[in-house]
mmCIF file of C-alpha atoms in Angstrom:
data_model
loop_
_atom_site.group_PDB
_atom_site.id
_atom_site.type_symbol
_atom_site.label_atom_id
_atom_site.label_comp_id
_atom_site.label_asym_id
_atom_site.label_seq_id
_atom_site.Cartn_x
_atom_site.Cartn_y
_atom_site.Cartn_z
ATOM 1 C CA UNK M 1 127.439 78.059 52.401
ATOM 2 C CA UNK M 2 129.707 76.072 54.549
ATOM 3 C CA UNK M 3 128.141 77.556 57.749
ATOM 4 C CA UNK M 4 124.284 77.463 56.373
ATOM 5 C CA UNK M 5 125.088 73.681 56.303
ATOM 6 C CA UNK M 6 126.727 73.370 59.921
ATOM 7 C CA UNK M 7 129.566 72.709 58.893
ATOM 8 C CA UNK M 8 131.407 75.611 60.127
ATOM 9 C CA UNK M 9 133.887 75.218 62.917
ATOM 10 C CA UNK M 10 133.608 74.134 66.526
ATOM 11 C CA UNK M 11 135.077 74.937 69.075
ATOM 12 C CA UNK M 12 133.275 71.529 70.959
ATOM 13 C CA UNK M 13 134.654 69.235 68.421
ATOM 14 C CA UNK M 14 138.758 68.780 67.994
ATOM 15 C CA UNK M 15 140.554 67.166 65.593
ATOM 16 C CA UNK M 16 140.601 63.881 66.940
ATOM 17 C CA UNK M 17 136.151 63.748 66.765
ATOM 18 C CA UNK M 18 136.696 64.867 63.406
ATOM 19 C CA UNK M 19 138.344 62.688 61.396
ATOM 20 C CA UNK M 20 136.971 64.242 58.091
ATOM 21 C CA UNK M 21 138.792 67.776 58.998
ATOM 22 C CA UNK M 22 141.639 69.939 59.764
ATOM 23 C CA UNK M 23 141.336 72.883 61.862
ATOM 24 C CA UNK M 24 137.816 72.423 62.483
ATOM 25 C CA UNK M 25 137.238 72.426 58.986
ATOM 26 C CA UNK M 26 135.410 69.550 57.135
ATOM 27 C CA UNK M 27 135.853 69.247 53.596
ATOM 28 C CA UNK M 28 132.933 69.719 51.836
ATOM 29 C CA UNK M 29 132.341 69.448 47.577
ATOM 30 C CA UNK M 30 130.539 72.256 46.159
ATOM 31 C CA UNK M 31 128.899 71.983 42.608
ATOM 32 C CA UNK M 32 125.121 72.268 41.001
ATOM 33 C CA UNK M 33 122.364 70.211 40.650
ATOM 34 C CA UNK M 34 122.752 69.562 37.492
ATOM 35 C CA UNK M 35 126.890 69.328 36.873
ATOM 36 C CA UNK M 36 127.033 66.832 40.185
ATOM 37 C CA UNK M 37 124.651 64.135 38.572
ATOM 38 C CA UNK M 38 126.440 64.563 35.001
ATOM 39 C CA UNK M 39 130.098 63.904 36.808
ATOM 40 C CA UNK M 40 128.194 60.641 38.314
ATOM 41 C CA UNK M 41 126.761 59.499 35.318
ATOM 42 C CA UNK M 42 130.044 60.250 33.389
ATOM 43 C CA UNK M 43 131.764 58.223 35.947
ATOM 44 C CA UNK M 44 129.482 55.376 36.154
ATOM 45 C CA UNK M 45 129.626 55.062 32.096
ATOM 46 C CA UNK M 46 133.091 55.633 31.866
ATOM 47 C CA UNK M 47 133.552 52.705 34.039
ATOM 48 C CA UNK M 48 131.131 50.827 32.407
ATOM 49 C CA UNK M 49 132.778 51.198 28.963
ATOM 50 C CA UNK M 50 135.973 50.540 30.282
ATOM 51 C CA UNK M 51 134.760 47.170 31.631
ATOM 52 C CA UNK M 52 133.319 46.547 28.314
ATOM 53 C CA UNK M 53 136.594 47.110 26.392
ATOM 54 C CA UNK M 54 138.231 45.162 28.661
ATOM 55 C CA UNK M 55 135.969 42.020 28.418
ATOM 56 C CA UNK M 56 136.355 42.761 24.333
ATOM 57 C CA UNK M 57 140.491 42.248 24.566
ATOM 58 C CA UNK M 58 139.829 39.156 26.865
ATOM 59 C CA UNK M 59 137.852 37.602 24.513
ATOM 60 C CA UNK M 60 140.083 38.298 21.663
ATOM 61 C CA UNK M 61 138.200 41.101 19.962
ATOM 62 C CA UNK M 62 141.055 42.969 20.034
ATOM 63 C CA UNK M 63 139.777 45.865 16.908
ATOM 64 C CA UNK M 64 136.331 46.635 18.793
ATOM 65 C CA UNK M 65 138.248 47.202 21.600
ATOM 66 C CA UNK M 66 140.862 49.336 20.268
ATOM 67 C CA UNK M 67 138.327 51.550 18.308
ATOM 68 C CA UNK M 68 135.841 52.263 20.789
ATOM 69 C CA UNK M 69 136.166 55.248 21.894
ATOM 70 C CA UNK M 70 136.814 56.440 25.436
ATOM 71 C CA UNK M 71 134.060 58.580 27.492
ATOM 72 C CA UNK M 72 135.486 61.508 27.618
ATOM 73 C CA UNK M 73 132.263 64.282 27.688
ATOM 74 C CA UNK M 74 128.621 64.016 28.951
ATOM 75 C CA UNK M 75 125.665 66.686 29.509
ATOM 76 C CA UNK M 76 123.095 65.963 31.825
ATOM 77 C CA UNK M 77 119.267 67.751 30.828
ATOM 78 C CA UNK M 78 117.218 67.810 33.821
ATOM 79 C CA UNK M 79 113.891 68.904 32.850
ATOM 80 C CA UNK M 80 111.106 69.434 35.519
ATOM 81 C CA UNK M 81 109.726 73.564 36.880
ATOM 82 C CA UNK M 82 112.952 74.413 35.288
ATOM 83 C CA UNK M 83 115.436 73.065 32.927
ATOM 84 C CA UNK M 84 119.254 72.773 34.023
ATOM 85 C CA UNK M 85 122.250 71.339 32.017
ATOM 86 C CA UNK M 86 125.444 69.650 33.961
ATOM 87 C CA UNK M 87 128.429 69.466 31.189
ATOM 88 C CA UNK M 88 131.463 67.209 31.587
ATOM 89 C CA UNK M 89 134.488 68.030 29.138
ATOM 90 C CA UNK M 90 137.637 66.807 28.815
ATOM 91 C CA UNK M 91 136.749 64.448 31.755
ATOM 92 C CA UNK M 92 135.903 67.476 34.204
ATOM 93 C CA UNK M 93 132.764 69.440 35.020
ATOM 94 C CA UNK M 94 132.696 72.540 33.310
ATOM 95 C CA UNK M 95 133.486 76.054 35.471
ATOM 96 C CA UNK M 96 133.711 79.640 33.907
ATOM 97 C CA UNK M 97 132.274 82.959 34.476
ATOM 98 C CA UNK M 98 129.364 80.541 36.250
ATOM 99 C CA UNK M 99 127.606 77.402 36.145
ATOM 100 C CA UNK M 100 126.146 76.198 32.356
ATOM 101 C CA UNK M 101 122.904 77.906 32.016
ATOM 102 C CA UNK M 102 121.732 75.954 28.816
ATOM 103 C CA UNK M 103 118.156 75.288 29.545
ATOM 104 C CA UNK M 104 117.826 78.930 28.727
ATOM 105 C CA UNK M 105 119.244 78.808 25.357
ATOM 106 C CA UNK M 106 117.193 79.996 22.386
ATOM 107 C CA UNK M 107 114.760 77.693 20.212
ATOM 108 C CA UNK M 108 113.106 76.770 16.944
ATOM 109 C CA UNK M 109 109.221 76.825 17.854
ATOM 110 C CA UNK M 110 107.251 74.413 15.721
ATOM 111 C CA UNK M 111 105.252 76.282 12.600
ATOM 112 C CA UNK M 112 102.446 77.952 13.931
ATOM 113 C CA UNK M 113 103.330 77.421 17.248
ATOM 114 C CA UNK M 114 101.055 80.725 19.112
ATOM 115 C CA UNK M 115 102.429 79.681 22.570
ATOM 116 C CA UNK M 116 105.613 82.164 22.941
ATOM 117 C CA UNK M 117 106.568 80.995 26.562
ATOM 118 C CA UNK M 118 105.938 80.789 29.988
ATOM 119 C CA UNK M 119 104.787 83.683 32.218
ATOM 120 C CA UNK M 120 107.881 83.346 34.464
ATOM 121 C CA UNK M 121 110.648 84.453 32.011
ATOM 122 C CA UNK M 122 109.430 87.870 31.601
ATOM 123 C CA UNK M 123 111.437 89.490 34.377
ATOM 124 C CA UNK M 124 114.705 88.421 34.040
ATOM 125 C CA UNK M 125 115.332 85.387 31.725
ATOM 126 C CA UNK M 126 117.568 85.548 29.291
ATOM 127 C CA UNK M 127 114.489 86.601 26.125
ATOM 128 C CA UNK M 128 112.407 86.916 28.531
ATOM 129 C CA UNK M 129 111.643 83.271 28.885
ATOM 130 C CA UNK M 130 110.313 83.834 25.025
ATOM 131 C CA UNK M 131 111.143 80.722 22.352
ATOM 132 C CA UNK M 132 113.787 79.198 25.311
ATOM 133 C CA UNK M 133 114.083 75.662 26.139
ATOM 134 C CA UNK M 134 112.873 76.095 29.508
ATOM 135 C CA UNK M 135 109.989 78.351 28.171
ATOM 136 C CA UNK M 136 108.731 75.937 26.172
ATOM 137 C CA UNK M 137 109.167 72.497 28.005
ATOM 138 C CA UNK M 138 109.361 73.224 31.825
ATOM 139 C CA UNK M 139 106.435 71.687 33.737
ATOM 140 C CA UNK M 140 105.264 75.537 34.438
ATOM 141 C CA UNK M 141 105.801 76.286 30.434
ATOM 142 C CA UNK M 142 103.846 72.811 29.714
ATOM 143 C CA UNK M 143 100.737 73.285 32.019
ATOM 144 C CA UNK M 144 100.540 77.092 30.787
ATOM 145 C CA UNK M 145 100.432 75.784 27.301
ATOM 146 C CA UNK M 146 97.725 73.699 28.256
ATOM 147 C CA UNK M 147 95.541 76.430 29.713
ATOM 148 C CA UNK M 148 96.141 78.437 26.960
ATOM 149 C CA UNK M 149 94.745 75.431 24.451
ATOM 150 C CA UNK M 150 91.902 75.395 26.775
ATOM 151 C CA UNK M 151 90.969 78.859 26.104
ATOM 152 C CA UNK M 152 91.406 78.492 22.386
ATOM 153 C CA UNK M 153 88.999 75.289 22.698
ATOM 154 C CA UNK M 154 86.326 77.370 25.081
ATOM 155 C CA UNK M 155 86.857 75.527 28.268
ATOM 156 C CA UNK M 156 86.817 76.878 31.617
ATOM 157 C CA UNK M 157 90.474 76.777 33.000
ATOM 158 C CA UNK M 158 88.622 76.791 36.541
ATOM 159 C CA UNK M 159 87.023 73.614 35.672
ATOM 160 C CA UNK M 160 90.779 71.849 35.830
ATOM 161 C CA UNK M 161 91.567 73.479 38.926
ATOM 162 C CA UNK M 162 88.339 74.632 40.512
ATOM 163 C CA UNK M 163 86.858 78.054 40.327
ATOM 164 C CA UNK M 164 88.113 80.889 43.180
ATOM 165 C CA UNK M 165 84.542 82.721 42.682
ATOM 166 C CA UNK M 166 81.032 81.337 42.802
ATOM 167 C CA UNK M 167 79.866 83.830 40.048
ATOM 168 C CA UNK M 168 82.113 81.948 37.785
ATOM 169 C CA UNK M 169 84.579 85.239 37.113
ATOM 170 C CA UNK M 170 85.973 84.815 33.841
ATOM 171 C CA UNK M 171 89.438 86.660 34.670
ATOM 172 C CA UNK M 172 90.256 83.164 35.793
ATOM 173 C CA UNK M 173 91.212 82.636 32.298
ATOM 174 C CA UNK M 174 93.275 85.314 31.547
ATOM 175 C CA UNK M 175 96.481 85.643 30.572
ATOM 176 C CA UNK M 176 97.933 87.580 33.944
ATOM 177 C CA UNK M 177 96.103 84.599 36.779
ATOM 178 C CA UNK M 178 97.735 81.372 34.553
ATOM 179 C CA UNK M 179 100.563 81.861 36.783
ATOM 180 C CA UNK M 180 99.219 81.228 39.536
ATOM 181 C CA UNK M 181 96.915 78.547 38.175
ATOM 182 C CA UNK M 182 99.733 76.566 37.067
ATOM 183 C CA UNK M 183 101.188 76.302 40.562
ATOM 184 C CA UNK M 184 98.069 74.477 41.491
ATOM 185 C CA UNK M 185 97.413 72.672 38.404
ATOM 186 C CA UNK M 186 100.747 71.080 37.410
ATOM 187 C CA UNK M 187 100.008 67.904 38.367
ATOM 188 C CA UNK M 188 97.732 67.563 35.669
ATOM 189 C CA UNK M 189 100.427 66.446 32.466
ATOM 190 C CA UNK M 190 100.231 63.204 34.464
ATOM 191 C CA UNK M 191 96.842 62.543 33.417
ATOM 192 C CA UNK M 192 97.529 63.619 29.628
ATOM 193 C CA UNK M 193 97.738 60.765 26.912
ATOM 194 C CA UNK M 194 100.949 60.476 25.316
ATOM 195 C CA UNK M 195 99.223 61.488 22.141
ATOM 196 C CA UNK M 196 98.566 64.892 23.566
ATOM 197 C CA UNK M 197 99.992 67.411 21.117
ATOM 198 C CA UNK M 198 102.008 68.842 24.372
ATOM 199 C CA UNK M 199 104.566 66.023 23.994
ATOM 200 C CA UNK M 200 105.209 66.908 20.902
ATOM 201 C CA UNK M 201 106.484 70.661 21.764
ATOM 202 C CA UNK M 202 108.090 69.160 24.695
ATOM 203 C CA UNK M 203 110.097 66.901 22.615
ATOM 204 C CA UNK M 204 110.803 70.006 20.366
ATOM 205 C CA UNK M 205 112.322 71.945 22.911
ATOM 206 C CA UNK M 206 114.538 69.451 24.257
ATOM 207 C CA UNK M 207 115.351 67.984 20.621
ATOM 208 C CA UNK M 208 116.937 71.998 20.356
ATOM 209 C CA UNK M 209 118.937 72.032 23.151
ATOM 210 C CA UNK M 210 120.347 68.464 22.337
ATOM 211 C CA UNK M 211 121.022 69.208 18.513
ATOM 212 C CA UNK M 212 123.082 72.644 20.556
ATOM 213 C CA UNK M 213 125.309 70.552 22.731
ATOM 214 C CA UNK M 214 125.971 67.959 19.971
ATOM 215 C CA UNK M 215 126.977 71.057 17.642
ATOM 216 C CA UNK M 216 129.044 73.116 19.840
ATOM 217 C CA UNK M 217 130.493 70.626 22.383
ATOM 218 C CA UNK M 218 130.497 67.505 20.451
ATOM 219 C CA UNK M 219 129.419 65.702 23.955
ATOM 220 C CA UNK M 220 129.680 61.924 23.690
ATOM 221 C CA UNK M 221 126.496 60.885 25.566
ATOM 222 C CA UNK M 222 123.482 63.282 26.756
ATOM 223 C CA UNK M 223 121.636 61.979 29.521
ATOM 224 C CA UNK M 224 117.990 63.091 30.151
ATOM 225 C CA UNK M 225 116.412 63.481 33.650
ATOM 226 C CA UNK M 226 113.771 65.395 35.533
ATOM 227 C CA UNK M 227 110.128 64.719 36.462
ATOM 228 C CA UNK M 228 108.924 65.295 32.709
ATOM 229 C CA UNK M 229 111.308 63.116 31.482
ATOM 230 C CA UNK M 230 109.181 60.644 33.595
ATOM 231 C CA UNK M 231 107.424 60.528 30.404
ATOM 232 C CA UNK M 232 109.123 58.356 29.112
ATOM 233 C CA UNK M 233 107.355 58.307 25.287
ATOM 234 C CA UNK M 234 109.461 61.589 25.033
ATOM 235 C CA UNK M 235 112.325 59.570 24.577
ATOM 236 C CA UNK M 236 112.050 58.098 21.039
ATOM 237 C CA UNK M 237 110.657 61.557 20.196
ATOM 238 C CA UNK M 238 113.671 63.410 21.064
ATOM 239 C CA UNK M 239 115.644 61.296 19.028
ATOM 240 C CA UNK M 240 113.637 61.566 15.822
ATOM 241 C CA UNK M 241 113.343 65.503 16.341
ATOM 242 C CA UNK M 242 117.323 65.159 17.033
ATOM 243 C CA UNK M 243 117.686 63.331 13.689
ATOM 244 C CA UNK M 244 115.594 65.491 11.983
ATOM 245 C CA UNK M 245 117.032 68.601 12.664
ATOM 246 C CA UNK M 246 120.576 67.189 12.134
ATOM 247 C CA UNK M 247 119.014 67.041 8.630
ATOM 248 C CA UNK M 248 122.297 64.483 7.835
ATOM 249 C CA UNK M 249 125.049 67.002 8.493
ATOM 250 C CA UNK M 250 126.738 64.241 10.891
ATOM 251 C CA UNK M 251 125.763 61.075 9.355
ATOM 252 C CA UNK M 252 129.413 60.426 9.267
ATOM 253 C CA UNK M 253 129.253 59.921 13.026
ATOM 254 C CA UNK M 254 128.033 56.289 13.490
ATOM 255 C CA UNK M 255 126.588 57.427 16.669
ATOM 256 C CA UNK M 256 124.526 59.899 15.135
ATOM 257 C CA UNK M 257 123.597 58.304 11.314
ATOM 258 C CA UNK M 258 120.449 56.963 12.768
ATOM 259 C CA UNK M 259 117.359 57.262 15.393
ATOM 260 C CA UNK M 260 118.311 53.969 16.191
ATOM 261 C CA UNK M 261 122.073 54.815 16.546
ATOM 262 C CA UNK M 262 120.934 57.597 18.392
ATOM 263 C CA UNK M 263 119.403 55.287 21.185
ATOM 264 C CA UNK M 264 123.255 55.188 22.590
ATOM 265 C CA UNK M 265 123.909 58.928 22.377
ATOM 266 C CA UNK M 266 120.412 60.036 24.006
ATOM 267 C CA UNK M 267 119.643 57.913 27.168
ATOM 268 C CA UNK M 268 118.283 57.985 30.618
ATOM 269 C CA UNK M 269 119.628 58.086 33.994
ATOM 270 C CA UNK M 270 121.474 55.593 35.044
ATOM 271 C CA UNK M 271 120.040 55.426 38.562
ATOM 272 C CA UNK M 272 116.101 56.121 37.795
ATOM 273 C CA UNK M 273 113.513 53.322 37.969
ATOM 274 C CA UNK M 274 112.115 51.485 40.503
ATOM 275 C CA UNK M 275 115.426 48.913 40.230
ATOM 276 C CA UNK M 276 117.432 51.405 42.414
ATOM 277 C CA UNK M 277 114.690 52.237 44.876
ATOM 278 C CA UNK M 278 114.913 55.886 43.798
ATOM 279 C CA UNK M 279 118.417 56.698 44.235
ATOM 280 C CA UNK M 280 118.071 58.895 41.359
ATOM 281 C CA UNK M 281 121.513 60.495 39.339
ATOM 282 C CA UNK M 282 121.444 63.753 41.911
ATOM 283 C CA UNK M 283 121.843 61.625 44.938
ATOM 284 C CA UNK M 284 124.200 59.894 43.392
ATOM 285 C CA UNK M 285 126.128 63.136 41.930
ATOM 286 C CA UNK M 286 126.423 64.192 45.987
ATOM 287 C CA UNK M 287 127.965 60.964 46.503
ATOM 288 C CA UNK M 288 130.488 61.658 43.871
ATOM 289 C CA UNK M 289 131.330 65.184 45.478
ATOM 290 C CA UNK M 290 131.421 64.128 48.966
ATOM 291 C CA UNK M 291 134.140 60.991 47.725
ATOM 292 C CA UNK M 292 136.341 63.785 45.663
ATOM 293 C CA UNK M 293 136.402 65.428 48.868
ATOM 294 C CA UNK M 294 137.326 62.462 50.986
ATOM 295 C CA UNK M 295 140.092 61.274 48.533
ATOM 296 C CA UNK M 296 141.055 65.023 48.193
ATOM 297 C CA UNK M 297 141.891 64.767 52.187
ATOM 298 C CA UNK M 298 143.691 61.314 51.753
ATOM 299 C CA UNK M 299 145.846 62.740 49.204
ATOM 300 C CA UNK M 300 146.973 65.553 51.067
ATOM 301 C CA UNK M 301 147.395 63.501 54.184
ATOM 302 C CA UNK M 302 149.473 60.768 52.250
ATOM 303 C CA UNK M 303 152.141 63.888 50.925
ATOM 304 C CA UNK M 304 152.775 65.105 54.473
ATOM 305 C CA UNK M 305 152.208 68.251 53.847
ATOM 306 C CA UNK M 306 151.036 69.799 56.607
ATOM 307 C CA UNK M 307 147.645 71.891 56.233
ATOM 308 C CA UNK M 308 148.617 75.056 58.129
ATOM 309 C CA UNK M 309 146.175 78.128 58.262
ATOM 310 C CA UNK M 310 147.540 81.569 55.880
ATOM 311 C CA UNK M 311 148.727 82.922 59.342
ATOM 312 C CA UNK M 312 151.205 80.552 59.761
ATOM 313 C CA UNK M 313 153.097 80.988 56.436
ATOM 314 C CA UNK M 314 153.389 85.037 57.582
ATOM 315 C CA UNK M 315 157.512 85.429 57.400
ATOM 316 C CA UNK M 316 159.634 86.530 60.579
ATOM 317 C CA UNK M 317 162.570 88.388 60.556
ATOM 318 C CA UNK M 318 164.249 85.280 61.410
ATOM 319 C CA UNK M 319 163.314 83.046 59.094
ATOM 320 C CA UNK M 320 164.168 85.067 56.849
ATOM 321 C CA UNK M 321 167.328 85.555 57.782
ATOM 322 C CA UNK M 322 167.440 81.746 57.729
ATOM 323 C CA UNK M 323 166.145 81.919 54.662
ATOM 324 C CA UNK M 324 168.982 83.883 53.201
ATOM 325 C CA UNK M 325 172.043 81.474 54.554
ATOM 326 C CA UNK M 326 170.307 78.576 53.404
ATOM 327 C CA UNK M 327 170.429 80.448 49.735
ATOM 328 C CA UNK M 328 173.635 81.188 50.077
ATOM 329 C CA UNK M 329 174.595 78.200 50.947
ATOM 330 C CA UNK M 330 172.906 76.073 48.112
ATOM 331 C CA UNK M 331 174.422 78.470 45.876
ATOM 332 C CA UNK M 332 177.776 77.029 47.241
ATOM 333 C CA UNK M 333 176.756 73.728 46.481
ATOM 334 C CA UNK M 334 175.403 74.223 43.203
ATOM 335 C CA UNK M 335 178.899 75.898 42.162
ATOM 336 C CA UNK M 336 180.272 73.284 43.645
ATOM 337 C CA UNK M 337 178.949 70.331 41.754
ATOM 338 C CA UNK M 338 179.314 72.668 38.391
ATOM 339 C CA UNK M 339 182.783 72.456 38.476
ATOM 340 C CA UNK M 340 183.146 69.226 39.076
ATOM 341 C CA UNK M 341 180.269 68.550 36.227
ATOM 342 C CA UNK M 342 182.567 70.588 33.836
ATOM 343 C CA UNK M 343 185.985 68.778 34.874
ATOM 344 C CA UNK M 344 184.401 65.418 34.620
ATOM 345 C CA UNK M 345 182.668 66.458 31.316
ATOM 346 C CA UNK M 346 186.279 67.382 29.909
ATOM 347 C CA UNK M 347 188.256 64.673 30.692
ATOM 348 C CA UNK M 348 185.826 61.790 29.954
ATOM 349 C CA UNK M 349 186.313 64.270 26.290
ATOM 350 C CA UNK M 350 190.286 63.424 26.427
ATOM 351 C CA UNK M 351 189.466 59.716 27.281
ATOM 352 C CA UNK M 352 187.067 59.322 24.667
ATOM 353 C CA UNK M 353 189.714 60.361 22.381
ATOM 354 C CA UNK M 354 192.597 58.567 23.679
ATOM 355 C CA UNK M 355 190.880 55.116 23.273
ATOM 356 C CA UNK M 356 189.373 55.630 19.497
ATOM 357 C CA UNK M 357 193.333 56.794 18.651
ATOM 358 C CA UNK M 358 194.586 53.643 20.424
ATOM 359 C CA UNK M 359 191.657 51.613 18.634
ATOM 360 C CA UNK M 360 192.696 53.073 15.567
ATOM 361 C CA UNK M 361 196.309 52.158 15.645
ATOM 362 C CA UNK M 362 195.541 48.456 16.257
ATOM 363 C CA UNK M 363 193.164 47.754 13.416
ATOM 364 C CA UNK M 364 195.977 49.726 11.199
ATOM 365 C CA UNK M 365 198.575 47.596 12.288
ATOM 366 C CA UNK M 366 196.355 44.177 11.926
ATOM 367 C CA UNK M 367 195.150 45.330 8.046
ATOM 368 C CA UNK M 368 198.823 45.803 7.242
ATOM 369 C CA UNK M 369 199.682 42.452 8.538
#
């Protein structure tokens, strides 16, 4: 990855050009699309709160600053062609086996929902891209479903996006060419109404995956991104369908007793808008990996310790022969200051003693008198 990027080695550039590196080597932050905007909009919040609380003590409301919470976990939900989830726990993006895969968790369809999922699942997606949050709500799964409605309803699907045959073929509306319909069509949601039933599956979907990360990770904030989230009606319907499903099993979370609590669990990027000229929570999440990496340099560099290649760690016969009078003699130091540990240990013993006897005597002698 390092070298797809140019940022392999050269021999052309030394040390001294390349301030950034060791060895040739520039130090470079590696994470995904999804958990590098959640660590920057975890940061960014935390921040945020933490000025907050801090403005709270100065002005001498000193209880809701003490019990508010600090930011602690976040999940980012990017929802566009696909749907990706960044998780921050425990203040740290979240690594295992791999990356978070949660747009392809299972879902609860609406009743008498007939649209399964989206064409593109049934390879290798995890159930085959059937009843999955990205099946349902990804801008491929969305413009499918719409197609598919237009069937139902009798309309030409090549009337959206033009016919491919002058004798008006009808395969153009079957099941196997939405594919590659979609590709061309996508566009399209744009020009929906908000009151288009779509929304409402849309919000569904994403409702699901929230009501999962609020279950099993008990994430503070969830922040929603993505070119369908540009929709921004979908907003206030996530959080009903959030509530709803919740069906008051954490009403005893403030956060989460209410849609209207609920407007400060389930937000939007903190970068989108025209206000920030489209800087946008994944540019900014690349800022926050290349400034880990930076400060990650500056540490290193500030605890002298010098950054030497595997090779030159490779033991000699002579160092280790170094190796073994330098243990032997620390082992004649450390027996060394034992005994004089143990000698000083025993006669501060007999002092001890000598001045409580003494002590002793004297406040006999005076209760006497």
């Amino acid at each position: 990855i390092v070298e797809a990027c140019g940022l392999s080695p050269s021999k052309d550039i030394g040390d001294d050009d390349c301030p950034s590196s060791v060895n040739g080597w520039k130090f470079v932050g590696f994470d995904t699309d999804v958990n590098a905007p959640a660590l920057a909009e975890f940061r960014h919040r935390k921040y945020c709160m933490e000025l907050r609380q801090h403005g709270e003590s100065h002005r001498g409301n000193l209880a809701t600053s003490c019990n508010t919470p600090s930011l602690t976990s976040l999940a980012y939900i990017t929802v566009g062609t696909g749907v990706g989830v960044g998780l921050i726990l425990n203040s740290l993006p979240v690594h295992g086996l791999l990356h978070p895969e949660g747009g392809h968790v299972a879902i609860r369809p609406l009743e008498n929902d007939s649209f399964r999922g989206y064409s593109w699942g049934t390879e290798k997606s995890p159930y085959k891209g059937v009843g999955t949050v990205e099946g349902m709500t990804s801008s491929v799964a969305l413009t499918e479903r719409l197609a598919m409605l237009m069937e139902q309803e009798n309309d030409s699907v090549s009337g959206v996006c033009g016919s491919s045959d002058e004798d008006g073929d009808e395969g153009n509306k079957t099941r196997e060419n939405i594919t590659t319909i979609t590709a061309q069509t996508r566009e399209i949601l744009s020009t929906l109404p908000d009151t288009h039933v779509l929304w409402t599956h849309a919000a569904n979907a994403i409702a699901n995956l929230c009501v999962s990360l609020l279950l099993l990770n008990s994430v503070q904030s969830i922040v929603l991104g993505g070119g369908v989230m540009k929709r921004t009606v979908l907003f206030d319907m996530v959080r009903e369908k959030v509530h709803e499903l919740l069906n008051g099993y954490l009403d005893t979370v403030e956060e989460l007793s209410s849609v209207e609590k609920l407007k400060g669990v389930i937000v939007g990027g903190s970068w989108s808008g025209n206000d920030h000229d489209g800087l946008g929570s994944g540019l900014a999440g690349a800022f926050a990996l290349a400034l880990d990496a930076y400060e990650k340099e500056k540490t290193d560099e500030n605890n002298a310790i010098p950054l030497k290649m595997e090779q030159d760690y490779r033991p000699t016969p002579e160092s280790d022969e170094e190796n073994v009078k330098t243990s032997s003699e620390d082992r004649r130091i450390w027996d060394s200051e034992r005994k004089w540990f143990s000698s000083g240990f025993w006669v501060g013993v007999v002092f001890s003693l000598g001045v409580s006897s003494l002590v002793s005597s004297v406040f006999g002698r005076a209760t006497r008198r």
